[in-house]
């Protein structure tokens, strides 16, 4: 039985992915911030998939201490881990700061999966062949990594912060894939498509609400939005495929800047500093 950890499996795309993967017979761990809500979601996933092997982990991923606690619990619970699906992400029209003093979009959308992957990496490598799948967005195409103002301290725009974080998901994936060469662990990112979920509903500014109300009838179901994530997590067709950005099950070009190795390496180093990472994955081997 494959073991899969999905961040944010209590709703939206993550919950639909959990149902899809549990239906294939995987043991699925889901995360959420509230235990009662997560237990309800786990029961729904079990009911929809017919699979009782659904576990609940509780963590607010905007807190690095909670990411570390989550990783410790996952390592204790799962002797092997075949897939890590980094799914959680959010949008805020106005700037908010996490308990760690970091801008929330960057912290939750990029640093949380960066840190969680790092903490689970040895277990993934020991379980190889294994997969790291990270949910990005088409917004990556408009992203720019602003190293001079990563946290939007000087100038904040919700859209810019979101675009940057989703580009960071892709750059993280490419850099991780390079660093994992030869380990049997693959890393891919994806755009799920515009999907009918609770996305951005927690933003107190409710900036997207009018747009979402108009677009909702044209949005994908969560099941359809989760399709590429489920595909990348499970399909034999992508066994060994790594360092790619997908949408609708196809490898696509991501933004030009995402392929700039100097920038992906710099983002990696800056991110490692920001999370106080100690167990650095191996450096990308020098190519001749
Ligand atoms: N929906 C779209 O159209 C769309 C398009 C492109 C990309 N995406 C990306 O798809 C991913 C999933 O989005 P979605 O649309 O499914 O959003 P969603 O419905 O808002 O996702 C909800 C999930 O995220 C969890 N979550 C939210 N904040 C959290 C936090 N601070 N710590 C831990 N968990 C947290 C929630 O858990 P609890 O509330 O139970 O804690 C819940 O399980 C995101 O990365 C998003 O950027 C979505």
Short mmCIF file of N, CA, C and O in Angstrom, two decimals, residues 194 196 211-221:
data_model
loop_
_atom_site.label_atom_id
_atom_site.label_comp_id
_atom_site.label_asym_id
_atom_site.label_seq_id
_atom_site.Cartn_x
_atom_site.Cartn_y
_atom_site.Cartn_z
N UNK A 194 -8.69 26.69 -12.93
CA UNK A 194 -9.55 27.50 -12.06
C UNK A 194 -10.64 26.59 -11.47
O UNK A 194 -11.45 26.04 -12.20
N UNK A 196 -13.46 25.39 -8.37
CA UNK A 196 -14.47 25.85 -7.42
C UNK A 196 -14.19 25.31 -6.02
O UNK A 196 -14.56 24.18 -5.69
N UNK A 211 -15.45 38.63 -8.19
CA UNK A 211 -14.98 37.92 -9.38
C UNK A 211 -15.37 36.44 -9.31
O UNK A 211 -15.86 35.85 -10.28
N UNK A 212 -15.15 35.86 -8.13
CA UNK A 212 -15.47 34.44 -7.94
C UNK A 212 -16.95 34.19 -8.17
O UNK A 212 -17.35 33.21 -8.81
N UNK A 213 -17.79 35.11 -7.68
CA UNK A 213 -19.24 34.95 -7.85
C UNK A 213 -19.60 34.87 -9.34
O UNK A 213 -20.45 34.06 -9.74
N UNK A 214 -18.92 35.66 -10.15
CA UNK A 214 -19.19 35.67 -11.59
C UNK A 214 -18.62 34.42 -12.26
O UNK A 214 -19.26 33.81 -13.13
N UNK A 215 -17.42 34.03 -11.81
CA UNK A 215 -16.71 32.95 -12.51
C UNK A 215 -17.10 31.55 -12.05
O UNK A 215 -16.84 30.57 -12.73
N UNK A 216 -17.74 31.46 -10.88
CA UNK A 216 -17.99 30.15 -10.27
C UNK A 216 -18.63 29.14 -11.24
O UNK A 216 -18.20 27.99 -11.32
N UNK A 217 -19.64 29.57 -12.03
CA UNK A 217 -20.26 28.58 -12.93
C UNK A 217 -19.29 28.01 -13.97
O UNK A 217 -19.53 26.95 -14.53
N UNK A 218 -18.19 28.74 -14.21
CA UNK A 218 -17.23 28.28 -15.24
C UNK A 218 -16.05 27.54 -14.63
O UNK A 218 -15.14 27.10 -15.33
N UNK A 219 -16.05 27.43 -13.31
CA UNK A 219 -14.90 26.80 -12.65
C UNK A 219 -15.01 25.28 -12.68
O UNK A 219 -16.09 24.72 -12.78
N UNK A 220 -13.86 24.64 -12.55
CA UNK A 220 -13.82 23.19 -12.48
C UNK A 220 -14.35 22.69 -11.14
O UNK A 220 -14.22 23.39 -10.13
N UNK A 221 -14.82 21.46 -11.15
CA UNK A 221 -15.14 20.83 -9.87
C UNK A 221 -13.82 20.55 -9.15
O UNK A 221 -12.77 20.42 -9.79
#
